[in-house]
PDB file of C-alpha atoms in Angstrom:
ATOM      1  CA  UNK A   1      32.633  15.754  20.290  1.00 48.00           C
ATOM      2  CA  UNK A   2      31.973  18.082  17.532  1.00 68.00           C
ATOM      3  CA  UNK A   3      31.668  14.942  15.343  1.00 72.00           C
ATOM      4  CA  UNK A   4      28.846  13.716  17.984  1.00 76.00           C
ATOM      5  CA  UNK A   5      27.052  16.722  17.574  1.00 75.00           C
ATOM      6  CA  UNK A   6      27.157  16.485  13.621  1.00 77.00           C
ATOM      7  CA  UNK A   7      25.834  12.876  14.373  1.00 79.00           C
ATOM      8  CA  UNK A   8      23.208  13.980  16.536  1.00 82.00           C
ATOM      9  CA  UNK A   9      22.019  16.689  14.016  1.00 79.00           C
ATOM     10  CA  UNK A  10      22.089  13.816  11.134  1.00 83.00           C
ATOM     11  CA  UNK A  11      20.120  11.381  13.463  1.00 82.00           C
ATOM     12  CA  UNK A  12      17.563  14.466  14.349  1.00 83.00           C
ATOM     13  CA  UNK A  13      17.080  15.070  10.733  1.00 82.00           C
ATOM     14  CA  UNK A  14      16.478  11.295   9.769  1.00 84.00           C
ATOM     15  CA  UNK A  15      13.740  11.600  12.187  1.00 83.00           C
ATOM     16  CA  UNK A  16      12.180  14.566  10.683  1.00 82.00           C
ATOM     17  CA  UNK A  17       8.892  14.462   8.693  1.00 82.00           C
ATOM     18  CA  UNK A  18       9.313  14.018   5.214  1.00 83.00           C
ATOM     19  CA  UNK A  19       7.021  16.135   2.822  1.00 79.00           C
ATOM     20  CA  UNK A  20       5.112  13.245   1.192  1.00 80.00           C
ATOM     21  CA  UNK A  21       1.683  14.672   0.178  1.00 78.00           C
ATOM     22  CA  UNK A  22      -1.510  12.854   0.547  1.00 82.00           C
ATOM     23  CA  UNK A  23      -5.002  14.346  -0.133  1.00 84.00           C
ATOM     24  CA  UNK A  24      -7.142  15.015   2.774  1.00 84.00           C
ATOM     25  CA  UNK A  25      -9.627  12.832   1.616  1.00 87.00           C
ATOM     26  CA  UNK A  26      -7.688   9.842   1.315  1.00 88.00           C
ATOM     27  CA  UNK A  27      -9.376   7.973   3.832  1.00 89.00           C
ATOM     28  CA  UNK A  28     -12.963   8.369   1.923  1.00 89.00           C
ATOM     29  CA  UNK A  29     -11.081   7.477  -1.342  1.00 88.00           C
ATOM     30  CA  UNK A  30      -9.949   4.245   0.336  1.00 91.00           C
ATOM     31  CA  UNK A  31     -13.787   3.605   1.602  1.00 89.00           C
ATOM     32  CA  UNK A  32     -15.114   4.309  -1.766  1.00 86.00           C
ATOM     33  CA  UNK A  33     -12.759   1.700  -3.252  1.00 86.00           C
ATOM     34  CA  UNK A  34     -13.739  -0.890  -0.799  1.00 87.00           C
ATOM     35  CA  UNK A  35     -17.125  -0.404  -1.366  1.00 84.00           C
ATOM     36  CA  UNK A  36     -16.795  -0.728  -4.899  1.00 84.00           C
ATOM     37  CA  UNK A  37     -14.870  -3.731  -4.639  1.00 84.00           C
ATOM     38  CA  UNK A  38     -16.903  -5.611  -2.058  1.00 84.00           C
ATOM     39  CA  UNK A  39     -20.034  -4.426  -4.132  1.00 86.00           C
ATOM     40  CA  UNK A  40     -18.444  -5.954  -7.202  1.00 85.00           C
ATOM     41  CA  UNK A  41     -17.830  -9.294  -5.471  1.00 87.00           C
ATOM     42  CA  UNK A  42     -21.273  -9.440  -3.982  1.00 89.00           C
ATOM     43  CA  UNK A  43     -23.097  -8.743  -7.195  1.00 90.00           C
ATOM     44  CA  UNK A  44     -20.881 -11.597  -8.652  1.00 92.00           C
ATOM     45  CA  UNK A  45     -21.973 -14.003  -6.095  1.00 93.00           C
ATOM     46  CA  UNK A  46     -25.607 -13.112  -6.411  1.00 92.00           C
ATOM     47  CA  UNK A  47     -25.440 -13.731 -10.214  1.00 93.00           C
ATOM     48  CA  UNK A  48     -23.818 -17.028  -9.718  1.00 94.00           C
ATOM     49  CA  UNK A  49     -26.295 -17.805  -7.016  1.00 94.00           C
ATOM     50  CA  UNK A  50     -29.466 -16.933  -8.976  1.00 93.00           C
ATOM     51  CA  UNK A  51     -28.041 -18.499 -12.167  1.00 92.00           C
ATOM     52  CA  UNK A  52     -27.346 -21.813 -10.361  1.00 93.00           C
ATOM     53  CA  UNK A  53     -30.795 -21.702  -8.742  1.00 95.00           C
ATOM     54  CA  UNK A  54     -32.415 -21.381 -11.924  1.00 92.00           C
ATOM     55  CA  UNK A  55     -30.465 -24.060 -13.835  1.00 91.00           C
ATOM     56  CA  UNK A  56     -31.386 -26.350 -10.615  1.00 94.00           C
ATOM     57  CA  UNK A  57     -35.085 -25.534 -11.051  1.00 94.00           C
ATOM     58  CA  UNK A  58     -35.110 -26.016 -14.911  1.00 89.00           C
ATOM     59  CA  UNK A  59     -33.662 -29.447 -14.038  1.00 90.00           C
ATOM     60  CA  UNK A  60     -36.020 -30.382 -11.333  1.00 92.00           C
ATOM     61  CA  UNK A  61     -39.092 -29.420 -13.612  1.00 89.00           C
ATOM     62  CA  UNK A  62     -37.418 -31.407 -16.496  1.00 86.00           C
ATOM     63  CA  UNK A  63     -36.847 -34.553 -14.501  1.00 87.00           C
ATOM     64  CA  UNK A  64     -40.363 -34.187 -12.866  1.00 88.00           C
ATOM     65  CA  UNK A  65     -41.944 -33.825 -16.581  1.00 85.00           C
ATOM     66  CA  UNK A  66     -39.706 -36.767 -17.798  1.00 84.00           C
ATOM     67  CA  UNK A  67     -41.746 -38.784 -15.631  1.00 85.00           C
ATOM     68  CA  UNK A  68     -44.943 -37.420 -16.100  1.00 84.00           C
ATOM     69  CA  UNK A  69     -44.813 -36.776 -19.780  1.00 83.00           C
ATOM     70  CA  UNK A  70     -41.728 -38.773 -21.220  1.00 83.00           C
ATOM     71  CA  UNK A  71     -42.532 -37.878 -24.929  1.00 85.00           C
ATOM     72  CA  UNK A  72     -42.775 -34.135 -24.442  1.00 84.00           C
ATOM     73  CA  UNK A  73     -39.390 -33.982 -22.767  1.00 83.00           C
ATOM     74  CA  UNK A  74     -37.942 -36.113 -25.564  1.00 86.00           C
ATOM     75  CA  UNK A  75     -39.440 -33.870 -28.195  1.00 87.00           C
ATOM     76  CA  UNK A  76     -37.838 -30.758 -26.561  1.00 85.00           C
ATOM     77  CA  UNK A  77     -34.681 -32.596 -26.354  1.00 87.00           C
ATOM     78  CA  UNK A  78     -34.771 -33.288 -29.929  1.00 90.00           C
ATOM     79  CA  UNK A  79     -35.762 -29.885 -30.937  1.00 89.00           C
ATOM     80  CA  UNK A  80     -32.636 -28.581 -29.180  1.00 89.00           C
ATOM     81  CA  UNK A  81     -30.233 -31.089 -30.584  1.00 90.00           C
ATOM     82  CA  UNK A  82     -31.411 -30.341 -34.042  1.00 91.00           C
ATOM     83  CA  UNK A  83     -30.970 -26.454 -33.421  1.00 91.00           C
ATOM     84  CA  UNK A  84     -28.052 -26.542 -31.119  1.00 91.00           C
ATOM     85  CA  UNK A  85     -26.285 -23.440 -32.353  1.00 93.00           C
ATOM     86  CA  UNK A  86     -29.601 -21.415 -32.211  1.00 93.00           C
ATOM     87  CA  UNK A  87     -30.257 -22.687 -28.551  1.00 92.00           C
ATOM     88  CA  UNK A  88     -26.304 -21.964 -27.640  1.00 93.00           C
ATOM     89  CA  UNK A  89     -26.670 -18.506 -29.034  1.00 95.00           C
ATOM     90  CA  UNK A  90     -30.036 -17.674 -27.312  1.00 94.00           C
ATOM     91  CA  UNK A  91     -28.761 -19.036 -23.997  1.00 91.00           C
ATOM     92  CA  UNK A  92     -25.597 -17.007 -23.996  1.00 93.00           C
ATOM     93  CA  UNK A  93     -27.461 -13.953 -25.212  1.00 95.00           C
ATOM     94  CA  UNK A  94     -30.066 -14.540 -22.178  1.00 93.00           C
ATOM     95  CA  UNK A  95     -27.133 -14.850 -19.885  1.00 92.00           C
ATOM     96  CA  UNK A  96     -25.355 -11.918 -20.956  1.00 93.00           C
ATOM     97  CA  UNK A  97     -28.461  -9.764 -20.408  1.00 94.00           C
ATOM     98  CA  UNK A  98     -28.916 -11.002 -17.092  1.00 92.00           C
ATOM     99  CA  UNK A  99     -25.033 -10.626 -16.263  1.00 93.00           C
ATOM    100  CA  UNK A 100     -25.129  -7.084 -17.368  1.00 93.00           C
ATOM    101  CA  UNK A 101     -28.147  -6.149 -15.353  1.00 91.00           C
ATOM    102  CA  UNK A 102     -27.154  -7.809 -12.297  1.00 88.00           C
ATOM    103  CA  UNK A 103     -23.204  -7.269 -12.342  1.00 89.00           C
ATOM    104  CA  UNK A 104     -21.975  -5.305 -15.367  1.00 90.00           C
ATOM    105  CA  UNK A 105     -24.110  -2.150 -15.229  1.00 90.00           C
ATOM    106  CA  UNK A 106     -23.873  -1.956 -11.476  1.00 87.00           C
ATOM    107  CA  UNK A 107     -20.136  -2.066 -11.657  1.00 85.00           C
ATOM    108  CA  UNK A 108     -19.961   0.426 -14.321  1.00 86.00           C
ATOM    109  CA  UNK A 109     -22.353   3.088 -12.522  1.00 84.00           C
ATOM    110  CA  UNK A 110     -20.240   2.643  -9.217  1.00 79.00           C
ATOM    111  CA  UNK A 111     -16.963   3.538 -11.091  1.00 77.00           C
ATOM    112  CA  UNK A 112     -18.745   6.487 -12.643  1.00 81.00           C
ATOM    113  CA  UNK A 113     -20.469   7.554  -9.514  1.00 75.00           C
ATOM    114  CA  UNK A 114     -17.000   7.435  -7.726  1.00 70.00           C
ATOM    115  CA  UNK A 115     -15.060   9.386 -10.574  1.00 69.00           C
ATOM    116  CA  UNK A 116     -17.743  12.028 -10.206  1.00 68.00           C
TER     117      UNK A 116
ATOM    118  CA  UNK B   1      -9.558   2.991  21.137  1.00 77.00           C
ATOM    119  CA  UNK B   2      -6.925   0.330  21.210  1.00 86.00           C
ATOM    120  CA  UNK B   3      -5.834  -1.669  18.638  1.00 86.00           C
ATOM    121  CA  UNK B   4      -7.556  -4.792  19.621  1.00 86.00           C
ATOM    122  CA  UNK B   5     -10.754  -3.239  20.148  1.00 89.00           C
ATOM    123  CA  UNK B   6     -10.329  -1.452  16.535  1.00 89.00           C
ATOM    124  CA  UNK B   7      -9.944  -4.875  14.830  1.00 91.00           C
ATOM    125  CA  UNK B   8     -12.768  -6.582  16.838  1.00 91.00           C
ATOM    126  CA  UNK B   9     -15.102  -3.509  15.644  1.00 92.00           C
ATOM    127  CA  UNK B  10     -13.709  -3.634  11.820  1.00 91.00           C
ATOM    128  CA  UNK B  11     -14.391  -7.597  11.721  1.00 91.00           C
ATOM    129  CA  UNK B  12     -17.904  -6.737  13.080  1.00 90.00           C
ATOM    130  CA  UNK B  13     -18.378  -4.604  10.077  1.00 86.00           C
ATOM    131  CA  UNK B  14     -18.085  -1.186  11.857  1.00 88.00           C
ATOM    132  CA  UNK B  15     -16.531   0.853   8.765  1.00 87.00           C
ATOM    133  CA  UNK B  16     -16.071   3.870  10.680  1.00 90.00           C
ATOM    134  CA  UNK B  17     -13.483   2.097  12.452  1.00 92.00           C
ATOM    135  CA  UNK B  18     -11.770   1.168   9.683  1.00 92.00           C
ATOM    136  CA  UNK B  19     -11.820   4.798   8.476  1.00 92.00           C
ATOM    137  CA  UNK B  20     -10.263   5.304  12.062  1.00 92.00           C
ATOM    138  CA  UNK B  21      -7.633   2.826  11.411  1.00 93.00           C
ATOM    139  CA  UNK B  22      -6.576   4.469   8.034  1.00 93.00           C
ATOM    140  CA  UNK B  23      -6.308   7.918   9.621  1.00 92.00           C
ATOM    141  CA  UNK B  24      -4.353   6.594  12.614  1.00 93.00           C
ATOM    142  CA  UNK B  25      -1.793   4.483  10.424  1.00 93.00           C
ATOM    143  CA  UNK B  26      -1.529   6.579   6.903  1.00 92.00           C
ATOM    144  CA  UNK B  27       1.516   8.422   8.039  1.00 91.00           C
ATOM    145  CA  UNK B  28       3.323   4.832   8.746  1.00 93.00           C
ATOM    146  CA  UNK B  29       2.125   3.554   5.158  1.00 94.00           C
ATOM    147  CA  UNK B  30       2.736   6.667   3.392  1.00 93.00           C
ATOM    148  CA  UNK B  31       6.525   7.045   5.234  1.00 91.00           C
ATOM    149  CA  UNK B  32       7.500   3.546   3.894  1.00 93.00           C
ATOM    150  CA  UNK B  33       5.721   3.547   0.225  1.00 93.00           C
ATOM    151  CA  UNK B  34       7.115   7.278  -0.173  1.00 91.00           C
ATOM    152  CA  UNK B  35      10.797   6.343   0.809  1.00 90.00           C
ATOM    153  CA  UNK B  36      10.918   3.023  -1.299  1.00 90.00           C
ATOM    154  CA  UNK B  37       8.939   4.127  -4.243  1.00 89.00           C
ATOM    155  CA  UNK B  38       9.771   7.875  -4.516  1.00 82.00           C
ATOM    156  CA  UNK B  39       7.458   8.858  -7.082  1.00 81.00           C
ATOM    157  CA  UNK B  40       4.755  11.048  -5.998  1.00 79.00           C
ATOM    158  CA  UNK B  41       2.202  10.071  -8.449  1.00 81.00           C
ATOM    159  CA  UNK B  42       2.554   6.398  -7.346  1.00 88.00           C
ATOM    160  CA  UNK B  43       2.529   6.818  -3.499  1.00 90.00           C
ATOM    161  CA  UNK B  44      -1.109   7.352  -3.183  1.00 90.00           C
ATOM    162  CA  UNK B  45      -2.203   4.476  -5.296  1.00 91.00           C
ATOM    163  CA  UNK B  46       0.405   1.794  -3.529  1.00 93.00           C
ATOM    164  CA  UNK B  47      -0.709   3.253  -0.105  1.00 94.00           C
ATOM    165  CA  UNK B  48      -4.430   2.749  -1.069  1.00 93.00           C
ATOM    166  CA  UNK B  49      -3.473  -0.853  -2.039  1.00 94.00           C
ATOM    167  CA  UNK B  50      -1.969  -1.224   1.254  1.00 95.00           C
ATOM    168  CA  UNK B  51      -4.974  -0.389   3.234  1.00 95.00           C
ATOM    169  CA  UNK B  52      -7.043  -2.543   0.965  1.00 94.00           C
ATOM    170  CA  UNK B  53      -4.923  -5.443   1.721  1.00 95.00           C
ATOM    171  CA  UNK B  54      -5.170  -4.810   5.535  1.00 95.00           C
ATOM    172  CA  UNK B  55      -8.706  -4.841   5.465  1.00 93.00           C
ATOM    173  CA  UNK B  56      -8.899  -7.952   3.098  1.00 91.00           C
ATOM    174  CA  UNK B  57      -6.364  -9.959   5.588  1.00 92.00           C
ATOM    175  CA  UNK B  58      -7.332  -8.127   9.009  1.00 92.00           C
ATOM    176  CA  UNK B  59      -9.203 -11.712   9.845  1.00 90.00           C
ATOM    177  CA  UNK B  60      -5.801 -13.360   9.512  1.00 90.00           C
ATOM    178  CA  UNK B  61      -3.956 -10.946  11.870  1.00 90.00           C
ATOM    179  CA  UNK B  62      -2.881 -12.673  14.677  1.00 85.00           C
ATOM    180  CA  UNK B  63      -1.621 -10.884  17.981  1.00 81.00           C
ATOM    181  CA  UNK B  64       1.948 -12.152  17.753  1.00 83.00           C
ATOM    182  CA  UNK B  65       3.254  -8.741  16.655  1.00 87.00           C
ATOM    183  CA  UNK B  66       2.041  -5.093  17.143  1.00 90.00           C
ATOM    184  CA  UNK B  67      -0.614  -3.981  14.434  1.00 92.00           C
ATOM    185  CA  UNK B  68       1.744  -1.283  13.494  1.00 93.00           C
ATOM    186  CA  UNK B  69       4.330  -4.064  12.661  1.00 94.00           C
ATOM    187  CA  UNK B  70       1.817  -5.911  10.627  1.00 95.00           C
ATOM    188  CA  UNK B  71       0.554  -3.091   8.684  1.00 95.00           C
ATOM    189  CA  UNK B  72       4.448  -1.906   7.979  1.00 94.00           C
ATOM    190  CA  UNK B  73       5.205  -5.487   6.826  1.00 95.00           C
ATOM    191  CA  UNK B  74       2.231  -5.280   4.258  1.00 95.00           C
ATOM    192  CA  UNK B  75       3.410  -1.800   3.122  1.00 95.00           C
ATOM    193  CA  UNK B  76       6.987  -2.800   2.659  1.00 94.00           C
ATOM    194  CA  UNK B  77       6.190  -5.870   0.650  1.00 94.00           C
ATOM    195  CA  UNK B  78       3.762  -3.938  -1.580  1.00 94.00           C
ATOM    196  CA  UNK B  79       6.158  -1.156  -2.107  1.00 93.00           C
ATOM    197  CA  UNK B  80       8.900  -3.944  -2.945  1.00 92.00           C
ATOM    198  CA  UNK B  81       6.400  -5.746  -5.242  1.00 92.00           C
ATOM    199  CA  UNK B  82       5.578  -2.404  -6.966  1.00 92.00           C
ATOM    200  CA  UNK B  83       9.321  -1.626  -7.483  1.00 89.00           C
ATOM    201  CA  UNK B  84       9.983  -5.143  -8.863  1.00 87.00           C
ATOM    202  CA  UNK B  85       7.191  -4.802 -11.512  1.00 84.00           C
ATOM    203  CA  UNK B  86       8.465  -1.375 -12.765  1.00 79.00           C
ATOM    204  CA  UNK B  87      12.193  -2.776 -12.390  1.00 68.00           C
ATOM    205  CA  UNK B  88      13.310  -0.166  -9.926  1.00 65.00           C
ATOM    206  CA  UNK B  89      14.409  -2.687  -6.967  1.00 63.00           C
ATOM    207  CA  UNK B  90      18.050  -2.859  -6.762  1.00 64.00           C
ATOM    208  CA  UNK B  91      18.539  -5.789  -4.540  1.00 63.00           C
ATOM    209  CA  UNK B  92      22.406  -5.688  -5.006  1.00 64.00           C
ATOM    210  CA  UNK B  93      24.654  -4.709  -1.824  1.00 63.00           C
ATOM    211  CA  UNK B  94      25.347  -0.800  -1.930  1.00 64.00           C
ATOM    212  CA  UNK B  95      28.748   0.245  -2.845  1.00 66.00           C
ATOM    213  CA  UNK B  96      29.478   3.097  -0.246  1.00 64.00           C
ATOM    214  CA  UNK B  97      31.881   4.997  -2.437  1.00 64.00           C
ATOM    215  CA  UNK B  98      29.967   5.323  -5.502  1.00 66.00           C
ATOM    216  CA  UNK B  99      26.867   6.553  -3.141  1.00 66.00           C
ATOM    217  CA  UNK B 100      28.853   9.132  -1.612  1.00 64.00           C
ATOM    218  CA  UNK B 101      29.731  10.641  -5.166  1.00 65.00           C
ATOM    219  CA  UNK B 102      26.013  10.759  -5.907  1.00 66.00           C
ATOM    220  CA  UNK B 103      24.933  13.219  -3.120  1.00 65.00           C
ATOM    221  CA  UNK B 104      24.762  16.590  -3.500  1.00 66.00           C
ATOM    222  CA  UNK B 105      27.199  19.145  -1.854  1.00 64.00           C
ATOM    223  CA  UNK B 106      25.939  21.130   1.434  1.00 64.00           C
ATOM    224  CA  UNK B 107      27.190  24.664   0.479  1.00 62.00           C
ATOM    225  CA  UNK B 108      28.486  26.726   3.424  1.00 57.00           C
ATOM    226  CA  UNK B 109      27.579  29.913   1.441  1.00 55.00           C
ATOM    227  CA  UNK B 110      23.931  28.751   1.410  1.00 56.00           C
ATOM    228  CA  UNK B 111      23.764  28.224   5.173  1.00 50.00           C
ATOM    229  CA  UNK B 112      21.288  30.938   5.386  1.00 51.00           C
ATOM    230  CA  UNK B 113      19.070  29.758   2.565  1.00 51.00           C
ATOM    231  CA  UNK B 114      19.163  25.995   3.201  1.00 60.00           C
ATOM    232  CA  UNK B 115      17.207  23.944   5.872  1.00 73.00           C
ATOM    233  CA  UNK B 116      19.602  21.565   7.174  1.00 75.00           C
ATOM    234  CA  UNK B 117      16.904  18.865   8.007  1.00 79.00           C
ATOM    235  CA  UNK B 118      15.558  19.381   4.342  1.00 80.00           C
ATOM    236  CA  UNK B 119      19.241  18.836   3.024  1.00 80.00           C
ATOM    237  CA  UNK B 120      19.710  15.483   4.686  1.00 82.00           C
ATOM    238  CA  UNK B 121      15.991  14.363   3.684  1.00 83.00           C
ATOM    239  CA  UNK B 122      16.953  15.096   0.219  1.00 83.00           C
ATOM    240  CA  UNK B 123      20.266  13.302   0.548  1.00 83.00           C
ATOM    241  CA  UNK B 124      18.205  10.057   1.858  1.00 84.00           C
ATOM    242  CA  UNK B 125      16.284  10.109  -1.009  1.00 84.00           C
ATOM    243  CA  UNK B 126      19.591   9.571  -3.080  1.00 85.00           C
ATOM    244  CA  UNK B 127      20.683   6.748  -0.914  1.00 86.00           C
ATOM    245  CA  UNK B 128      20.089   3.007  -1.977  1.00 86.00           C
ATOM    246  CA  UNK B 129      16.997   1.399  -0.969  1.00 86.00           C
ATOM    247  CA  UNK B 130      18.094  -0.772   1.686  1.00 88.00           C
ATOM    248  CA  UNK B 131      19.357   2.452   3.783  1.00 89.00           C
ATOM    249  CA  UNK B 132      16.219   4.377   2.954  1.00 88.00           C
ATOM    250  CA  UNK B 133      13.920   1.680   4.388  1.00 90.00           C
ATOM    251  CA  UNK B 134      16.076   0.999   7.736  1.00 91.00           C
ATOM    252  CA  UNK B 135      16.341   4.876   8.319  1.00 90.00           C
ATOM    253  CA  UNK B 136      12.618   5.344   7.799  1.00 90.00           C
ATOM    254  CA  UNK B 137      11.686   2.319  10.147  1.00 92.00           C
ATOM    255  CA  UNK B 138      14.209   3.007  12.905  1.00 92.00           C
ATOM    256  CA  UNK B 139      14.365   7.097  12.857  1.00 87.00           C
ATOM    257  CA  UNK B 140      11.159   8.108  11.620  1.00 84.00           C
ATOM    258  CA  UNK B 141       8.599   5.334  12.551  1.00 85.00           C
ATOM    259  CA  UNK B 142      10.792   4.401  15.593  1.00 86.00           C
ATOM    260  CA  UNK B 143      10.639   0.719  15.221  1.00 90.00           C
ATOM    261  CA  UNK B 144      12.938  -1.629  17.159  1.00 92.00           C
ATOM    262  CA  UNK B 145      15.821  -3.847  15.331  1.00 93.00           C
ATOM    263  CA  UNK B 146      13.839  -6.899  16.063  1.00 92.00           C
ATOM    264  CA  UNK B 147      10.624  -5.280  14.638  1.00 93.00           C
ATOM    265  CA  UNK B 148      12.590  -3.963  11.487  1.00 93.00           C
ATOM    266  CA  UNK B 149      13.897  -7.596  11.198  1.00 93.00           C
ATOM    267  CA  UNK B 150      10.191  -9.059  11.274  1.00 91.00           C
ATOM    268  CA  UNK B 151       9.094  -6.123   8.575  1.00 93.00           C
ATOM    269  CA  UNK B 152      11.989  -6.577   6.102  1.00 92.00           C
ATOM    270  CA  UNK B 153      13.399 -10.005   6.727  1.00 92.00           C
ATOM    271  CA  UNK B 154      16.793  -8.396   7.319  1.00 91.00           C
ATOM    272  CA  UNK B 155      19.029  -9.473  10.117  1.00 93.00           C
ATOM    273  CA  UNK B 156      19.336  -7.375  13.057  1.00 92.00           C
ATOM    274  CA  UNK B 157      23.036  -7.046  12.186  1.00 92.00           C
ATOM    275  CA  UNK B 158      22.814  -5.866   8.769  1.00 92.00           C
ATOM    276  CA  UNK B 159      19.979  -3.540  10.032  1.00 92.00           C
ATOM    277  CA  UNK B 160      22.289  -1.905  12.330  1.00 92.00           C
ATOM    278  CA  UNK B 161      25.240  -1.833   9.564  1.00 91.00           C
ATOM    279  CA  UNK B 162      23.055  -0.062   6.930  1.00 90.00           C
ATOM    280  CA  UNK B 163      22.005   2.612   9.795  1.00 90.00           C
ATOM    281  CA  UNK B 164      25.884   2.988  10.773  1.00 90.00           C
ATOM    282  CA  UNK B 165      27.031   3.098   6.942  1.00 89.00           C
ATOM    283  CA  UNK B 166      24.189   5.619   6.007  1.00 87.00           C
ATOM    284  CA  UNK B 167      25.265   8.153   8.749  1.00 86.00           C
ATOM    285  CA  UNK B 168      28.927   7.448   7.969  1.00 85.00           C
ATOM    286  CA  UNK B 169      28.160   8.447   4.333  1.00 84.00           C
ATOM    287  CA  UNK B 170      26.398  11.800   5.217  1.00 82.00           C
ATOM    288  CA  UNK B 171      28.957  12.538   8.197  1.00 82.00           C
ATOM    289  CA  UNK B 172      31.824  12.168   5.518  1.00 80.00           C
ATOM    290  CA  UNK B 173      29.728  14.456   2.943  1.00 74.00           C
ATOM    291  CA  UNK B 174      29.359  17.158   6.125  1.00 75.00           C
ATOM    292  CA  UNK B 175      32.670  16.526   7.632  1.00 72.00           C
ATOM    293  CA  UNK B 176      33.843  20.144   6.465  1.00 67.00           C
ATOM    294  CA  UNK B 177      31.032  21.722   8.638  1.00 66.00           C
ATOM    295  CA  UNK B 178      32.709  20.256  11.978  1.00 62.00           C
ATOM    296  CA  UNK B 179      34.204  23.460  13.080  1.00 63.00           C
ATOM    297  CA  UNK B 180      33.122  25.321  15.819  1.00 60.00           C
ATOM    298  CA  UNK B 181      31.459  28.296  13.949  1.00 62.00           C
ATOM    299  CA  UNK B 182      29.758  26.288  11.031  1.00 62.00           C
ATOM    300  CA  UNK B 183      28.471  23.582  13.324  1.00 61.00           C
ATOM    301  CA  UNK B 184      26.909  26.318  15.529  1.00 66.00           C
ATOM    302  CA  UNK B 185      25.578  28.217  12.615  1.00 63.00           C
ATOM    303  CA  UNK B 186      23.685  24.710  11.274  1.00 61.00           C
ATOM    304  CA  UNK B 187      22.277  24.208  14.420  1.00 63.00           C
ATOM    305  CA  UNK B 188      21.088  27.804  15.110  1.00 66.00           C
ATOM    306  CA  UNK B 189      19.035  26.915  11.384  1.00 60.00           C
ATOM    307  CA  UNK B 190      17.998  23.773  12.366  1.00 59.00           C
ATOM    308  CA  UNK B 191      16.198  25.239  15.302  1.00 63.00           C
ATOM    309  CA  UNK B 192      14.773  28.042  13.482  1.00 60.00           C
ATOM    310  CA  UNK B 193      13.185  25.637  11.219  1.00 54.00           C
TER     311      UNK B 193
END
């Protein structure tokens, strides 16, 4: 009988609330993190969409121009192939500036704002 | 608001409802991550990760189990992964005799000072992870054996065995207080607290 009472007391203790402390603004922190992550994804998707659209537009213009004025297009291609390294460098630089503007700076700003 | 409506609102983009969901299930998640991980500085981060996973996977939730069971499963798996990552997850079958030796004594002279429930809670933290898990899910969060099986993947018999063995170990440690006066005193102190 007394063992049963002890068992009951132990079971009661098993169900008693442990003192794990979680801050009151826990839900707010999760919302901030959620916003930061979804914003980062949305920015990245926007960047890829705009870049793809610009490349697509450039291709359309080049193809149209090729039929209208073939010589100019060939000249441009020759110029690029002769200065391939410089062209790649300029392309990467412009791309990075665009990426920083659309994604990186926003991401860093959001992080800083949440920390503040 | 019931869980079904809550999920529908969140999937429609109502973020206030997600805050409501976090507040409704934060205790459950914190119990599980807290009992498994045991490091206070990591509990909040892992719990936060659990709710982010809940949000990301909410569209995949099917009504084949309760929302609390589904969230508890995510919390359990996240805590286990976290422990495996830091090599703190001991998956070996617990040896009861060595566990008994690792528990602290409950001193009769300190009855007045010691809260019995607190003493037991401290001892739970010293038990192997399997015992801590089933005690938390069964007694604290009141899941059924079947639900614990869904959450942890442990067979129902194993869950029952772990619960029984954990109780036996603690009973063994406290056997000496099973005389009329000591037990009465402990009960009085427990009720006061």
